mmCIF file of C-alpha atoms in Angstrom:
data_model
loop_
_atom_site.group_PDB
_atom_site.id
_atom_site.type_symbol
_atom_site.label_atom_id
_atom_site.label_comp_id
_atom_site.label_asym_id
_atom_site.label_seq_id
_atom_site.Cartn_x
_atom_site.Cartn_y
_atom_site.Cartn_z
ATOM 1 C CA PRO Q 131 35.738 193.841 179.823
ATOM 2 C CA ARG Q 132 32.723 195.890 178.904
ATOM 3 C CA VAL Q 133 29.518 196.973 180.493
ATOM 4 C CA ALA Q 134 26.723 197.680 178.010
ATOM 5 C CA TYR Q 135 24.028 200.302 178.481
ATOM 6 C CA SER Q 136 21.007 200.956 176.274
ATOM 7 C CA LEU Q 137 19.262 204.281 176.160
ATOM 8 C CA SER Q 138 16.133 205.155 174.210
ATOM 9 C CA VAL Q 139 15.483 208.825 173.545
ATOM 10 C CA VAL Q 140 12.289 210.272 172.155
ATOM 11 C CA ALA Q 141 12.587 213.907 171.085
ATOM 12 C CA GLU Q 142 9.483 215.948 170.570
ATOM 13 C CA TRP Q 143 10.286 219.424 169.303
ATOM 14 C CA GLN Q 144 8.492 221.836 167.098
ATOM 15 C CA SER Q 145 9.579 225.377 166.191
ATOM 16 C CA PRO Q 146 7.383 228.313 167.227
ATOM 17 C CA SER Q 147 4.642 229.162 164.750
ATOM 18 C CA ASN Q 148 6.009 232.655 164.111
ATOM 19 C CA ALA Q 149 9.499 231.443 162.998
ATOM 20 C CA THR Q 150 10.584 232.061 159.414
ATOM 21 C CA GLU Q 151 11.563 228.416 159.045
ATOM 22 C CA THR Q 152 9.453 225.614 160.437
ATOM 23 C CA LEU Q 153 11.156 222.350 161.454
ATOM 24 C CA TYR Q 154 9.359 219.322 162.802
ATOM 25 C CA LEU Q 155 10.833 216.520 164.799
ATOM 26 C CA VAL Q 156 7.842 214.932 166.419
ATOM 27 C CA GLY Q 157 7.480 211.425 167.755
ATOM 28 C CA GLN Q 158 10.642 209.980 166.242
ATOM 29 C CA ALA Q 159 12.579 207.525 168.428
ATOM 30 C CA TYR Q 160 16.369 207.231 168.403
ATOM 31 C CA ASN Q 161 18.219 204.311 169.982
ATOM 32 C CA ILE Q 162 21.667 205.030 171.331
ATOM 33 C CA SER Q 163 24.000 202.282 172.543
ATOM 34 C CA LEU Q 164 26.759 203.129 174.987
ATOM 35 C CA THR Q 165 29.548 200.844 176.065
ATOM 36 C CA ALA Q 166 31.480 201.604 179.215
ATOM 37 C CA CYS Q 167 34.740 199.914 180.143
ATOM 38 C CA GLN Q 168 35.502 198.631 183.620
ATOM 39 C CA ASP Q 169 37.699 200.686 185.935
ATOM 40 C CA GLY Q 170 41.340 200.609 184.836
ATOM 41 C CA TYR Q 171 40.367 200.130 181.165
ATOM 42 C CA ILE Q 172 39.924 202.761 178.477
ATOM 43 C CA GLN Q 173 37.828 202.836 175.326
ATOM 44 C CA ALA Q 174 39.937 202.191 172.251
ATOM 45 C CA ALA Q 175 39.227 201.497 168.585
ATOM 46 C CA LYS Q 176 39.087 197.730 169.152
ATOM 47 C CA GLY Q 177 37.129 197.856 172.414
ATOM 48 C CA CYS Q 178 38.343 198.211 175.967
ATOM 49 C CA GLU Q 179 42.087 198.134 176.698
ATOM 50 C CA ALA Q 180 43.795 197.970 180.085
ATOM 51 C CA CYS Q 181 45.954 200.897 181.124
ATOM 52 C CA PRO Q 182 49.521 199.529 181.051
ATOM 53 C CA ALA Q 183 51.622 199.196 184.200
ATOM 54 C CA GLY Q 184 53.081 202.556 185.243
ATOM 55 C CA LYS Q 185 49.905 204.395 184.227
ATOM 56 C CA LEU Q 186 46.482 204.974 185.724
ATOM 57 C CA GLN Q 187 43.082 205.579 184.167
ATOM 58 C CA THR Q 188 42.177 209.274 184.357
ATOM 59 C CA SER Q 189 39.141 209.286 182.056
ATOM 60 C CA PRO Q 190 37.208 206.800 179.903
ATOM 61 C CA PHE Q 191 39.707 207.468 177.083
ATOM 62 C CA ASN Q 192 43.041 208.271 178.783
ATOM 63 C CA CYS Q 193 45.787 206.647 180.814
ATOM 64 C CA THR Q 194 48.342 208.945 182.498
ATOM 65 C CA ASP Q 195 51.837 208.207 183.842
ATOM 66 C CA CYS Q 196 52.190 207.724 187.583
ATOM 67 C CA PRO Q 197 54.320 210.549 189.038
ATOM 68 C CA PRO Q 198 57.917 209.946 190.213
ATOM 69 C CA GLY Q 199 57.949 208.069 193.527
ATOM 70 C CA PHE Q 200 54.823 206.085 192.608
ATOM 71 C CA PHE Q 201 54.065 202.944 190.578
ATOM 72 C CA SER Q 202 51.080 200.999 189.267
ATOM 73 C CA GLN Q 203 50.277 197.590 187.899
ATOM 74 C CA ASN Q 204 48.158 196.773 184.834
ATOM 75 C CA ALA Q 205 44.595 198.186 184.762
ATOM 76 C CA ALA Q 206 45.215 200.607 187.635
ATOM 77 C CA THR Q 207 42.940 203.418 188.762
ATOM 78 C CA THR Q 208 45.437 204.707 191.341
ATOM 79 C CA CYS Q 209 49.204 204.911 191.714
ATOM 80 C CA ASP Q 210 50.815 203.546 194.878
ATOM 81 C CA SER Q 211 53.726 205.061 196.764
ATOM 82 C CA CYS Q 212 57.032 203.209 196.431
ATOM 83 C CA LEU Q 213 57.214 203.404 200.203
ATOM 84 C CA TYR Q 214 54.579 200.635 200.289
ATOM 85 C CA ALA Q 215 55.712 198.569 197.290
ATOM 86 C CA PRO Q 216 55.047 194.812 197.573
ATOM 87 C CA ASN Q 217 58.766 194.062 197.244
ATOM 88 C CA GLY Q 218 59.634 196.541 200.015
ATOM 89 C CA ALA Q 219 60.259 200.259 200.175
ATOM 90 C CA GLY Q 220 62.033 201.574 197.122
ATOM 91 C CA ILE Q 221 62.233 204.384 194.622
ATOM 92 C CA ALA Q 222 60.782 205.323 191.244
ATOM 93 C CA PRO Q 223 62.969 208.125 189.891
ATOM 94 C CA LYS Q 224 60.913 208.667 186.728
ATOM 95 C CA ALA Q 225 57.248 209.090 185.891
ATOM 96 C CA GLY Q 226 55.483 205.998 184.509
ATOM 97 C CA SER Q 227 57.157 203.377 186.710
ATOM 98 C CA ALA Q 228 55.664 199.894 186.727
ATOM 99 C CA ASP Q 229 57.690 198.876 189.786
ATOM 100 C CA CYS Q 230 59.959 200.339 192.433
ATOM 101 C CA VAL Q 231 63.682 199.703 192.779
ATOM 102 C CA ARG Q 232 65.009 198.951 196.247
ATOM 103 C CA CYS Q 233 67.921 200.936 197.572
ATOM 104 C CA THR Q 234 70.987 198.789 198.176
ATOM 105 C CA ASN Q 235 70.913 198.025 201.899
ATOM 106 C CA GLY Q 236 74.554 196.927 201.901
ATOM 107 C CA ASP Q 237 75.419 200.544 201.120
ATOM 108 C CA LYS Q 238 73.231 201.784 203.996
ATOM 109 C CA ARG Q 239 70.894 203.594 201.623
ATOM 110 C CA VAL Q 240 67.194 204.370 202.067
ATOM 111 C CA PRO Q 241 64.575 206.139 199.890
ATOM 112 C CA ASP Q 242 64.371 209.917 200.270
ATOM 113 C CA THR Q 243 61.120 211.556 201.408
ATOM 114 C CA ASN Q 244 59.745 211.582 197.841
ATOM 115 C CA SER Q 245 60.798 207.993 197.038
ATOM 116 C CA THR Q 246 62.614 209.279 193.939
ATOM 117 C CA SER Q 247 66.244 208.702 194.957
ATOM 118 C CA CYS Q 248 68.304 206.903 197.577
ATOM 119 C CA VAL Q 249 70.150 208.673 200.405
ATOM 120 C CA VAL Q 250 72.899 207.287 202.633
ATOM 121 C CA CYS Q 251 72.185 206.708 206.317
ATOM 122 C CA PRO Q 252 74.359 208.748 208.704
ATOM 123 C CA LYS Q 253 77.616 207.344 210.036
ATOM 124 C CA ASP Q 254 77.113 204.595 212.656
ATOM 125 C CA ALA Q 255 73.524 203.981 211.509
ATOM 126 C CA VAL Q 256 72.045 200.925 209.825
ATOM 127 C CA VAL Q 257 69.003 200.346 207.660
ATOM 128 C CA ASN Q 258 66.030 199.082 209.662
ATOM 129 C CA ALA Q 259 65.555 195.438 208.602
ATOM 130 C CA GLU Q 260 61.782 195.617 209.138
ATOM 131 C CA GLN Q 261 61.237 199.012 207.534
ATOM 132 C CA ALA Q 262 63.737 199.461 204.723
ATOM 133 C CA TRP Q 263 62.926 203.175 204.465
ATOM 134 C CA GLN Q 264 64.311 203.986 207.911
ATOM 135 C CA CYS Q 265 67.832 204.425 209.319
ATOM 136 C CA LEU Q 266 68.481 203.318 212.921
ATOM 137 C CA CYS Q 267 71.413 204.175 215.142
ATOM 138 C CA GLN Q 268 73.636 201.272 216.053
ATOM 139 C CA ARG Q 269 73.623 200.296 219.729
ATOM 140 C CA GLY Q 270 75.476 202.898 221.793
ATOM 141 C CA PHE Q 271 74.971 205.749 219.280
ATOM 142 C CA TYR Q 272 72.436 208.566 219.024
ATOM 143 C CA VAL Q 273 71.370 210.947 216.277
ATOM 144 C CA ILE Q 274 72.603 214.518 216.033
ATOM 145 C CA GLU Q 275 69.913 216.534 214.287
ATOM 146 C CA SER Q 276 72.294 217.914 211.637
ATOM 147 C CA ASP Q 277 73.102 214.318 210.549
ATOM 148 C CA MET Q 278 69.511 213.162 210.307
ATOM 149 C CA VAL Q 279 68.146 211.689 207.096
ATOM 150 C CA PRO Q 280 64.507 212.674 206.401
ATOM 151 C CA ALA Q 281 62.230 209.745 207.198
ATOM 152 C CA ASN Q 282 59.201 208.619 205.208
ATOM 153 C CA TYR Q 283 56.311 208.478 207.661
#
């Protein structure tokens, strides 16, 4: 995917008359063609190439790894938090992740505040079925602050 731009430049320059060397560039036209790639694509030797999954476009020529806790799909211009991954809240422990890994709910584990590792819910708590990044107390129990697991809000 390319977007083409044409630019015509006419340069009219003449050195001052008292210079030791006189150069003339008067009335000559130069045509310059520029090709810009669409967002999420970079300029490469063979044209425009999509930034691969796990990376985002940071300039017309560069793709950069998403940081730990984030992911991206092909041709991305931003990285998304694993907290909001399409397959549910998860983690991305390393930079350059194309997807997030869910914490094993059977083990009562949820993503930490950075979405880079899984932490275990406190005793007598369960993983929230609707929000897999949150621990809930079982009926009849309450949270003691020292046992709290940081939540991702």
